[in-house]
Coordinates of C-alpha atoms and ligand atoms in Angstrom, one line a residue:
X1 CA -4.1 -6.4 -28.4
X2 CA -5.4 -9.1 -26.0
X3 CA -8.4 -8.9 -24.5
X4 CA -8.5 -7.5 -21.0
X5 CA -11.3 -10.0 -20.2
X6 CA -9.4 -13.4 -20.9
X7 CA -6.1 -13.4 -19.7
X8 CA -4.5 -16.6 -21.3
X9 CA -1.0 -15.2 -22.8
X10 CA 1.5 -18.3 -21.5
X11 CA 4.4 -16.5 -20.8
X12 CA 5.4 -18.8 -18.3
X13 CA 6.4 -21.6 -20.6
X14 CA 10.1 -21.0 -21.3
X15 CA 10.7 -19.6 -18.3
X16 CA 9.4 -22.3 -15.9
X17 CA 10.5 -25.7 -16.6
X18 CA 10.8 -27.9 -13.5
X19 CA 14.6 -27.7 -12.6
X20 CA 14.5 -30.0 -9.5
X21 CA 12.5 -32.7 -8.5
X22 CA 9.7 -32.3 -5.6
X23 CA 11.6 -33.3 -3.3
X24 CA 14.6 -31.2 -3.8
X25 CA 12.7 -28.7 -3.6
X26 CA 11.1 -29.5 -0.3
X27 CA 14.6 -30.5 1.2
X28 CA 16.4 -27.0 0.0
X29 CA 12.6 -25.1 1.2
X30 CA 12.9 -27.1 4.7
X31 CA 17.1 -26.2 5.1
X32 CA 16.4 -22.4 5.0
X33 CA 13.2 -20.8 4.4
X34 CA 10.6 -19.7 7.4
X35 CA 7.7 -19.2 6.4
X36 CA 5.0 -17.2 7.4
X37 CA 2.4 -17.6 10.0
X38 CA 3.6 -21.6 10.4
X39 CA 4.9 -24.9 12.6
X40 CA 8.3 -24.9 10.6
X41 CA 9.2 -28.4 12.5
X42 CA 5.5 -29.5 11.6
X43 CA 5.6 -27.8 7.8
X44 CA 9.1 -29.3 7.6
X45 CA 7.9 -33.0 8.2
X46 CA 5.3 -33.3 5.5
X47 CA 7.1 -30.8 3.0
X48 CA 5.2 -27.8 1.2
X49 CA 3.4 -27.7 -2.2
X50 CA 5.8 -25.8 -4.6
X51 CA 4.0 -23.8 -7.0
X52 CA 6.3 -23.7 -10.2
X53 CA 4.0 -21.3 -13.0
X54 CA 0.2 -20.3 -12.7
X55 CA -2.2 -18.7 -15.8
X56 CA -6.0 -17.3 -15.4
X57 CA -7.1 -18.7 -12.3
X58 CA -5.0 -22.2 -12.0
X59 CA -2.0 -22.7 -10.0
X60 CA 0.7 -25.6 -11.3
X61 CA 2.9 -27.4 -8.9
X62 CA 5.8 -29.2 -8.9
X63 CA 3.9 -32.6 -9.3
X64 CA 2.2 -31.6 -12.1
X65 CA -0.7 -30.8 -10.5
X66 CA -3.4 -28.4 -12.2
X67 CA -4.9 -26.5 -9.3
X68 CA -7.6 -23.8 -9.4
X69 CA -7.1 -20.7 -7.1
X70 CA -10.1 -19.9 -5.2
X71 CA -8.4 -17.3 -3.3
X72 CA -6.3 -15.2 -6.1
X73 CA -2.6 -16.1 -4.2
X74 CA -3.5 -14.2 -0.4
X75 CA -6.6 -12.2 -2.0
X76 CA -4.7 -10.4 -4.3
X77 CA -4.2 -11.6 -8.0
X78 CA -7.8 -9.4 -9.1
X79 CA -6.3 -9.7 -13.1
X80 CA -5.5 -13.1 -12.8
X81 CA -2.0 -15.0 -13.4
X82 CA -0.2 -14.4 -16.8
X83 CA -0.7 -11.2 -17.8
X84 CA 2.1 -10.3 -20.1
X85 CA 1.1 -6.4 -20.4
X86 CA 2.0 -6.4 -16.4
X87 CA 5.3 -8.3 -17.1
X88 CA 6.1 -5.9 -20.3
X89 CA 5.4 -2.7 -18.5
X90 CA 7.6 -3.8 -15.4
X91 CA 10.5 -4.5 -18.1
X92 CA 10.0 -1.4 -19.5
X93 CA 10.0 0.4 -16.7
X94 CA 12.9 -0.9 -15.2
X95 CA 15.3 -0.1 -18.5
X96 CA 13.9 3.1 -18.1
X97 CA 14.1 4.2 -14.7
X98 CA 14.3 1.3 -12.1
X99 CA 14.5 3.2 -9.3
X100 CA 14.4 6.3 -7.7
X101 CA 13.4 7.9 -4.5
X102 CA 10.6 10.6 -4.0
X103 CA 12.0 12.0 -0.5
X104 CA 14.5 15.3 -1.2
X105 CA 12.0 17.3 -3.7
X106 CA 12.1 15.0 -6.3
X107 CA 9.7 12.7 -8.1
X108 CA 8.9 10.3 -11.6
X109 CA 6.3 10.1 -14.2
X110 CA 5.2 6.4 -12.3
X111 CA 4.4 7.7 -9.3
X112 CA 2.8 11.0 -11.0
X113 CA 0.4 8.9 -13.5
X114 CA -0.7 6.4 -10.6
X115 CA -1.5 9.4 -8.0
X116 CA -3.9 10.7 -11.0
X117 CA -5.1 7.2 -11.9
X118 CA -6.1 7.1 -8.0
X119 CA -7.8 10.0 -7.8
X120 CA -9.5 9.1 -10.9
X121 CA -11.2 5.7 -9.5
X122 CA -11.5 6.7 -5.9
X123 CA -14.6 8.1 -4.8
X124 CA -15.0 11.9 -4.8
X125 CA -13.4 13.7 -2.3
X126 CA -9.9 11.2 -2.5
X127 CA -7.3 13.5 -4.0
X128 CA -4.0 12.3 -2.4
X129 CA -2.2 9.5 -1.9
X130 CA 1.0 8.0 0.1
X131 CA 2.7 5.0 -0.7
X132 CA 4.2 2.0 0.6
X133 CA 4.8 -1.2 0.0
X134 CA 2.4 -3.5 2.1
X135 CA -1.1 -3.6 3.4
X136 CA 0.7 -3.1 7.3
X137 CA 2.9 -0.3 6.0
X138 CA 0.0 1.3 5.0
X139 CA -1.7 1.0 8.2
X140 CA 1.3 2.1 10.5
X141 CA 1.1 5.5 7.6
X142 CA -2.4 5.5 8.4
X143 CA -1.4 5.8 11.8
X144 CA 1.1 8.5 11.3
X145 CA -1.2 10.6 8.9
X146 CA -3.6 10.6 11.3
X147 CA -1.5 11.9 14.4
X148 CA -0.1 14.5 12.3
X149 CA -3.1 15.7 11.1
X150 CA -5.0 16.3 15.0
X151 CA -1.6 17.8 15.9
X152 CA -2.0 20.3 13.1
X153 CA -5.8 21.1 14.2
X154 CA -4.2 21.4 17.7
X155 CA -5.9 18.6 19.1
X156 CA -2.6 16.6 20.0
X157 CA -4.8 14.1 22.5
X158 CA -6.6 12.7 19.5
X159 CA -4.3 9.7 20.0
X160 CA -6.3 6.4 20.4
X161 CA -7.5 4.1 17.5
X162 CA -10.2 2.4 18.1
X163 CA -10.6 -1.1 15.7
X164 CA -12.2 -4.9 15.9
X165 CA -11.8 -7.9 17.7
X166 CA -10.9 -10.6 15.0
X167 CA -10.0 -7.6 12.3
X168 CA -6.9 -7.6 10.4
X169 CA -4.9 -5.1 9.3
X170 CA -1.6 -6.7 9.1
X171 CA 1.3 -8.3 10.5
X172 CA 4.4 -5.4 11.6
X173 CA 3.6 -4.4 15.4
X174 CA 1.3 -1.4 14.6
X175 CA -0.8 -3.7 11.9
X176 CA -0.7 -6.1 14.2
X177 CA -1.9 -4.3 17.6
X178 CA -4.3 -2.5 15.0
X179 CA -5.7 -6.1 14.3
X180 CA -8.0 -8.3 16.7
X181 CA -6.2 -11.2 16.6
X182 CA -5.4 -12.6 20.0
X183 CA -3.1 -15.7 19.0
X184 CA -1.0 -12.6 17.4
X185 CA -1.5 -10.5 20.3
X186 CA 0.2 -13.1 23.0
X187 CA 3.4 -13.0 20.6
X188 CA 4.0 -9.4 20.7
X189 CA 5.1 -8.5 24.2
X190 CA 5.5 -5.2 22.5
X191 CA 2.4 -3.2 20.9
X192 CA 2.2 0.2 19.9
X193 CA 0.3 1.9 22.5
X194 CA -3.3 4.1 22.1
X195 CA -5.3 0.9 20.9
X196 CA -8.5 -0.2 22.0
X197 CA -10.7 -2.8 20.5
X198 CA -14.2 -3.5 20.3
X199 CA -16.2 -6.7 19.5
X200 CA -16.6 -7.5 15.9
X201 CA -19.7 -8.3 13.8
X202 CA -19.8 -11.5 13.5
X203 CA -23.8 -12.5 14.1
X204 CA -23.6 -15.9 13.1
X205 CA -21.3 -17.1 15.9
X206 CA -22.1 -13.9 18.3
X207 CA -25.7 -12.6 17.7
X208 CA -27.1 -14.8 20.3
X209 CA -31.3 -14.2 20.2
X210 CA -30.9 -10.8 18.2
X211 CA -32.0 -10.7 14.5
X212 CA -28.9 -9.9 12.2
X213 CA -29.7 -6.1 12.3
X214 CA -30.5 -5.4 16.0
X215 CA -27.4 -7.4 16.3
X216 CA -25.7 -4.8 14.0
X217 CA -26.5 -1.8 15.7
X218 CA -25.4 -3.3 19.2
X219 CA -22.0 -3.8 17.9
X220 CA -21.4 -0.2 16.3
X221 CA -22.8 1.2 19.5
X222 CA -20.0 -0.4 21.4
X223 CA -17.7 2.4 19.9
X224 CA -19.9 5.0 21.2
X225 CA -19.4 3.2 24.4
X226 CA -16.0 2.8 23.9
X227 CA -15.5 7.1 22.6
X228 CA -16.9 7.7 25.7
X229 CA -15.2 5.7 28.2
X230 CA -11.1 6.7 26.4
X231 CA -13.4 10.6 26.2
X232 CA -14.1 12.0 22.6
X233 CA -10.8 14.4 23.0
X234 CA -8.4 11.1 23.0
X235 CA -9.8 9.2 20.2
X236 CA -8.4 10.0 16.8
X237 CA -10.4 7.4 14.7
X238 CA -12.1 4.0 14.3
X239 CA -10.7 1.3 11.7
X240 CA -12.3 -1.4 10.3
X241 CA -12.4 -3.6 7.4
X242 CA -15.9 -2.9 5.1
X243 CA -16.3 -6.7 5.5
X244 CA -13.6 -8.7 7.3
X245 CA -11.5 -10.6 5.4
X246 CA -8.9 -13.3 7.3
X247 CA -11.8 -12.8 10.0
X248 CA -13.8 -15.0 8.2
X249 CA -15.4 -12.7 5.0
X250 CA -17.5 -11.6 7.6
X251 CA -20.1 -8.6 6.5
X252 CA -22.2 -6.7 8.8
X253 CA -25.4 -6.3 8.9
X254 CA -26.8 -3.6 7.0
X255 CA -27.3 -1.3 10.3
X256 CA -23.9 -1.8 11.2
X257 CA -21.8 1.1 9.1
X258 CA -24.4 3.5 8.7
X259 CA -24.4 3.2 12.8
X260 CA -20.7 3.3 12.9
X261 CA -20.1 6.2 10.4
X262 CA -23.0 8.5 12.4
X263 CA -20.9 7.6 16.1
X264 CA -18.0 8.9 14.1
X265 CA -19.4 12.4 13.2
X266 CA -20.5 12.7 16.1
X267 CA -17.4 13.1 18.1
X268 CA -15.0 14.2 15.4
X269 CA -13.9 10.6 14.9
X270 CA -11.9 9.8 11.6
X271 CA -13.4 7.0 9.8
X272 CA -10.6 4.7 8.0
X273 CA -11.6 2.2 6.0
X274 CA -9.0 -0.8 5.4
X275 CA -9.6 -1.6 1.7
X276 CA -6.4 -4.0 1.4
X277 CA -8.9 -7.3 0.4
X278 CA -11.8 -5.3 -0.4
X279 CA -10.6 -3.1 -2.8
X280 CA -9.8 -2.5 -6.8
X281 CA -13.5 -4.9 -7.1
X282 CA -14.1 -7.7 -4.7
X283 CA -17.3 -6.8 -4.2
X284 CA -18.2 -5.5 -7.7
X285 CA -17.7 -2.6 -6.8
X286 CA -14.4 -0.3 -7.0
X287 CA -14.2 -0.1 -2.8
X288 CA -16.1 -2.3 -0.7
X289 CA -17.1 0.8 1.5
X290 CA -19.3 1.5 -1.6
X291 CA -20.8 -1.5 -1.1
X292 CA -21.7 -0.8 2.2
X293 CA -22.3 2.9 1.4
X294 CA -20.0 4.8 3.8
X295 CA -17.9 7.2 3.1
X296 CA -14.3 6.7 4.8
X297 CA -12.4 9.7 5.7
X298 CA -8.8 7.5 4.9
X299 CA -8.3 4.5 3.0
X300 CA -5.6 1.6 3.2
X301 CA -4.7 -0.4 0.3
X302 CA -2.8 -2.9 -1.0
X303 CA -3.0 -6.0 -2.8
X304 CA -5.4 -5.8 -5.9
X305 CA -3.5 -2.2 -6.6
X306 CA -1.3 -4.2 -8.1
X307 CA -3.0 -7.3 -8.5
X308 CA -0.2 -8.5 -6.5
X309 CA 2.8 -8.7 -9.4
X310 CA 4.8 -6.4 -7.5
X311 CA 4.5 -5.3 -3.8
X312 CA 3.2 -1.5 -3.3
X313 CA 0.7 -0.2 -0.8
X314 CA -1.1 2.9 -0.6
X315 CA -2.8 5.8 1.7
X316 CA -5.7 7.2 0.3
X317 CA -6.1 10.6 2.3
X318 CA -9.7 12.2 1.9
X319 CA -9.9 16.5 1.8
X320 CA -10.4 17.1 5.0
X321 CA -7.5 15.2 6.4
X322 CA -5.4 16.6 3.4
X323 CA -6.1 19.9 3.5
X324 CA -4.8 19.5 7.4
X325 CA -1.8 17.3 6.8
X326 CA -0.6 19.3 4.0
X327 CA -0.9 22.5 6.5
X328 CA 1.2 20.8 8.9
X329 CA 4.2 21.5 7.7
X330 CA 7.6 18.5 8.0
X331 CA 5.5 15.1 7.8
X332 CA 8.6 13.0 9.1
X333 CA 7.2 9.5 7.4
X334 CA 8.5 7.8 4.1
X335 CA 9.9 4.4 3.0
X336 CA 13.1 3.6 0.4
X337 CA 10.6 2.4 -2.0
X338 CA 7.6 5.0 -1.3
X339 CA 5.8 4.9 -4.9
X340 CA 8.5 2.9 -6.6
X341 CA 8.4 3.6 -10.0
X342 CA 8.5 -0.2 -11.2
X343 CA 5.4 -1.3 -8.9
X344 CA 3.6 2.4 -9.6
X345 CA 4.2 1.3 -13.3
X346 CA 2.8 -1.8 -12.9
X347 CA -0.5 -0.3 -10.9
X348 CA -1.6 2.2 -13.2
X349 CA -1.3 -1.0 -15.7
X350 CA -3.5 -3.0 -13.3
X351 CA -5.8 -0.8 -13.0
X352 CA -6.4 0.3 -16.4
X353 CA -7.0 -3.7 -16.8
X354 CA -9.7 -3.4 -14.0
X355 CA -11.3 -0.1 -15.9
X356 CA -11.0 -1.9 -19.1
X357 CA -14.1 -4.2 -18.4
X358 CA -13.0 -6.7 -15.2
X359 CA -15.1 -5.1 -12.9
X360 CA -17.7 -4.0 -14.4
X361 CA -18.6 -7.4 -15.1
X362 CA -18.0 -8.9 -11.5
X363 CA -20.3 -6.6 -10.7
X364 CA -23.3 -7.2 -13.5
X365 CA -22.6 -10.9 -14.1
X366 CA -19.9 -12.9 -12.9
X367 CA -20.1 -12.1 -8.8
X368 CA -24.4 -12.4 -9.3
X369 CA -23.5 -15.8 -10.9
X370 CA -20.9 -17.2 -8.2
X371 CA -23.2 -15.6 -5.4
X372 CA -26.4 -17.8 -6.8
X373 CA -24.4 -21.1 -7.6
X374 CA -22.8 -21.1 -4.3
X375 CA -25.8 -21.1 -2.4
X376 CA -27.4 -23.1 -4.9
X377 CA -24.7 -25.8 -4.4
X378 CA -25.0 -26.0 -0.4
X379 CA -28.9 -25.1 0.2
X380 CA -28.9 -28.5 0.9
X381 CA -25.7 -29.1 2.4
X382 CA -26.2 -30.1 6.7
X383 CA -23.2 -28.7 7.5
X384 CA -23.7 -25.1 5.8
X385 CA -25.6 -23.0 8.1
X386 CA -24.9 -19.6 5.9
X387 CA -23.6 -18.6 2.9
X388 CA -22.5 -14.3 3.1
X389 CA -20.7 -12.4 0.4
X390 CA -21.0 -9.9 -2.6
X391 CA -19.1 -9.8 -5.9
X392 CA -16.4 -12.5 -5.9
X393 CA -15.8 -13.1 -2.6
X394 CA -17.7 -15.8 0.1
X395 CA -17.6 -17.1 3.6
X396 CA -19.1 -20.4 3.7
X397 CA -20.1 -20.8 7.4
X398 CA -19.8 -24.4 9.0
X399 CA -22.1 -25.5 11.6
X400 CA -23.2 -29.2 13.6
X401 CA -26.6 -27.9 13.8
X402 CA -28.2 -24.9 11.5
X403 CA -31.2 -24.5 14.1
X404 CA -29.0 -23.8 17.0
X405 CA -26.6 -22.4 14.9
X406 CA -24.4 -24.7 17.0
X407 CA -20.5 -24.2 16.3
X408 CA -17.8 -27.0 16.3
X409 CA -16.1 -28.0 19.6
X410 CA -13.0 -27.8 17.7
X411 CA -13.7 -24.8 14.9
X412 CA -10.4 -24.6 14.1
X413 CA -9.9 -28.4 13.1
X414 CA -12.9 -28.7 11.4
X415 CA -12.2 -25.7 8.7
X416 CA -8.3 -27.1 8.0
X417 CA -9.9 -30.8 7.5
X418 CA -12.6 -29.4 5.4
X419 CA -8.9 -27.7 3.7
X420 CA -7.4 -30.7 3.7
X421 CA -9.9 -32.4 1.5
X422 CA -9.7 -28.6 -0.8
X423 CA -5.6 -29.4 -0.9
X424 CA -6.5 -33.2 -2.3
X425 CA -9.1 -32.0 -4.4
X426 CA -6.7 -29.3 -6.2
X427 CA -8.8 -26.9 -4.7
X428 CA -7.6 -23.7 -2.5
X429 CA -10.2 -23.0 -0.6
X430 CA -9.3 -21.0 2.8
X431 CA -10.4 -22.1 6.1
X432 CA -10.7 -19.8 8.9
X433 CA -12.0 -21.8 12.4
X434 CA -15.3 -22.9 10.8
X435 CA -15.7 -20.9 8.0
X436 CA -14.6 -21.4 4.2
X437 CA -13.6 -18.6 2.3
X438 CA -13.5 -18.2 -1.7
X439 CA -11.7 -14.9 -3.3
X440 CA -11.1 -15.7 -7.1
X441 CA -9.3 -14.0 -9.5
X442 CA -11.8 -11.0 -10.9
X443 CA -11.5 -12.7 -14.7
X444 CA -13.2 -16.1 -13.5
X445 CA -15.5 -17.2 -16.3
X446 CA -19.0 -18.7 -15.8
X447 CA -17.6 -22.0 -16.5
X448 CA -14.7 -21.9 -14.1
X449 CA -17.3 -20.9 -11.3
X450 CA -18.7 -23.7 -12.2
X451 CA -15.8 -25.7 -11.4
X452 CA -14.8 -24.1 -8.5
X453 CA -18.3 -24.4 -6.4
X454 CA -18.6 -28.1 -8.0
X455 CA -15.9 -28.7 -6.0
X456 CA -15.8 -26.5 -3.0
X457 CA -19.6 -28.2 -2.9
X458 CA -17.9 -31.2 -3.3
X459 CA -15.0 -31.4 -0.7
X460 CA -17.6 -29.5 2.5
X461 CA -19.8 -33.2 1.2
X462 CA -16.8 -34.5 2.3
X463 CA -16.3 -33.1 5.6
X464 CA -20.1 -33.7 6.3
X465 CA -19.5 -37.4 5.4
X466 CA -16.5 -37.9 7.7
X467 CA -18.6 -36.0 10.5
X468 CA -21.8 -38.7 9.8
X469 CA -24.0 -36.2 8.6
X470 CA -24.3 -37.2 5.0
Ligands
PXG1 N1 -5.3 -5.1 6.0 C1 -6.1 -6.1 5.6 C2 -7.5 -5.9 5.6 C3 -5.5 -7.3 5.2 O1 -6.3 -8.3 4.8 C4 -3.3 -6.3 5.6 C5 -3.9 -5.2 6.0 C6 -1.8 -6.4 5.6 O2 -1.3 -6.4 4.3 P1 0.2 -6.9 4.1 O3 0.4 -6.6 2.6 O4 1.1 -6.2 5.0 O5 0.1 -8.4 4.3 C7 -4.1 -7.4 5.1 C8 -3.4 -8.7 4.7 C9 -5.0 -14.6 5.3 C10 -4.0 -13.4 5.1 O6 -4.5 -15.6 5.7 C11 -4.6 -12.1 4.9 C12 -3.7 -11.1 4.7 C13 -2.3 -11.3 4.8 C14 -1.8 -12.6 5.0 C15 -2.7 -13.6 5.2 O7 -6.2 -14.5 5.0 N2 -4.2 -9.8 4.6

């Protein structure tokens, strides 16, 4: 049996040789792929880096290149690349059963086994679970879940969501309305409609003269503000992110969700806490709500359910809203591949991986001893102006002058050339505006940290340099 710990099985040898050559690559990539959240004429000019086979926490590409993944793929891979039990289980599964659906009063052991699994690591109180395939499809079920359950307590105005200015919760119109993101915003003529947003936060760039914590409290009381301007009888809940993730890994001040989650019982508000990047043990701990010591009334997630080996997304519904829902008679929601017994098969593997050591020891040694290198590496560092984070994830934050806290003219160009220096440095590091954000793989070893703030220490020496400050 290998152990769970030190993931090194290379079963990407045979399968992986390099077929083409770079370029062919890039030429067939540039003829018919778009990409994601990209300038395909600008992508298309310089070509993209082709990843051909990954183990642990290092990337390979096409060039040869040995790359280590600071951000496990899109902050997903918790068990690391390689893991052959993942691979065998999915084979297994799909001999067995490959597919089938869970809609006309049917089901499969996959889908059975994970729901207990979940029930099992999720915090008291989490008995039920929906599934999708994708952070945003779980956000959009959030959605519906929660309209269904304030029709059922006859409270059919509970209809807005209340959620953050530069928060995430995907990418499909509700996700994306959900999220803060403005630059998405102005692309979607078309939003789904009962969203309001608050301001985020974000102290460092925001806080003005506050401290951190009176700072804290000001921004959760902005949803009370917010309740009672939409009046407590139209809100159906608040979402945010424990910490926010493609915001920046941006975590509240320690007033801030104790403030929120006291707003919320207040006016019958239900609390849903987007796990998709802080769950399954980011922060060392199973849910980064624990961290922050809330307790959520719904949960999205995503991700590290899976570890990212197959796509499947998740609703985790609390009593309360349960105990309604499930009173409510026809719930008219459900996807073709809701708890698809391959990637349910795959998840309860995952996660018995997690339970089998991998967090336990972000949490007692490896996240203590990234959190203490990295600030160790860029106490000194002129252009750090703070370091925030738990567990194994980080968000470096950039600034021209730490008394000031003084932010770039140009944040956005100064995090992608501090990337640009990651990218030559076989380094991903992930810049959002002027911060720098590290998510490993969960099974890091002390030595690879070592490797990995060596050189995120190295290239932000770098971007100082090229900015004359070192
Ligand atoms: N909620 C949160 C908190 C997320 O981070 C989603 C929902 C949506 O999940 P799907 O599976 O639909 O993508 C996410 C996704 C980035 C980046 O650049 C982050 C995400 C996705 C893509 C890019 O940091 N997070």
């Amino acid at each position: 049996m290998s152990n769970p710990l030190d993931p090194r099985p290379a079963i990407h040898a045979e399968a992986t040789k390099p077929a083409r050559s770079t370029r062919d690559w890039q030429q067939m990539d540039a003829a018919h792929h778009i990409h994601p959240f990209s300038d395909m004429a600008a992508l298309n000019k310089i070509g993209s880096r082709v990843i051909t086979h990954a183990e642990g926490v290092y990337l390979h590409d096409s060039d040869n290149n040995k790359i280590i993944d600071g951000m496990a793929g899109l902050w997903c891979v918790n068990v690391g690349y390689g893991r052959k039990e993942l691979a065998e289980v999915a084979y297994k599964q799909m001999l067995e059963l490959p597919y089938y659906n869970t809609f006309f009063k049917t089901t499969h052991p996959p889908v059975i086994e994970l729901s207990q699994t979940l029930a099992e690591v999720t915090p008291a109180g989490f008995e039920h679970f929906f599934y999708c395939n994708s952070g945003s499809e779980g956000n959009d079920t959030v959605m519906r879940i929660t309209h269904k359950f304030w029709e059922g307590q006859g409270k059919p105005g509970k209809k807005w969501f209340i959620s953050r200015k530069n928060g995430y919760h995907g990418s499909t119109i509700a996700g994306a309305t959900l999220g803060g993101m403005g630059y998405m915003h102005e692309q979607m003529p078309s939003q789904v409609s009962h969203v309001a947003h608050i301001n985020q936060p974000y102290w460092y760039a925001e806080g003005g003269d506050l401290t951190p914590e009176a700072f804290g409290l000001a921004r959760a009381q902005e949803l009370e503000a917010k309740i009672l301007e939409l009046g407590a009888d139209n809100v159906a809940a608040f979402i945010g992110e424990p910490f926010q993730g493609a915001g920046g890994v941006i975590f509240p001040a320690s007033t801030y969700w104790p403030e929120i989650e006291r707003i919320c019982r207040k006016y019958d508000i239900l609390l849903v806490a987007d796990e998709v990047i802080g769950g399954f043990g980011r922060t060392g701990e199973w849910f980064a709500h624990q961290y922050f010591g809330f307790q959520p009334d719904l949960m999205t997630m995503a991700k590290g359910l899976s570890s990212g080996y197959v796509p499947i997304g998740a609703v985790a519904v609390g009593k309360r809203v349960a105990e309604g829902l499930l009173a409510a008679g026809d719930f008219n929601h459900g996807l073709t591949y809701s708890g698809h017994p391959v990637a349910a098969a795959v998840a309860v593997a995952n996660i018995k991986l997690l339970r089998d050591g991998i967090i336990e020891r972000v949490k007692t040694d490896t996240g203590p001893y990234f959190q203490n290198s990295l600030r160790q590496a860029l106490a000194s560092s002129p252009l750090i102006g703070e370091v925030q984070g738990a567990g194994l994830v980080a968000g470096i934050q950039m600034t021209m002058d730490k008394a000031s806290r003084k932010r770039s003219d140009d944040p956005w160009g100064l995090g992608n050339h501090c990337r640009d220096h990651c990218f030559r440095n076989n380094l991903i590091m992930r810049a959002t505006a002027d911060r720098m954000l590290l998510s490993p793989p969960l099974v890091i070893s002390r030595s690879e940290i070592d490797e990995l703030v060596e050189k995120a220490a190295h290239c932000i020496g770098l971007t100082a340099k090229d900015l004359g400050m070192a």
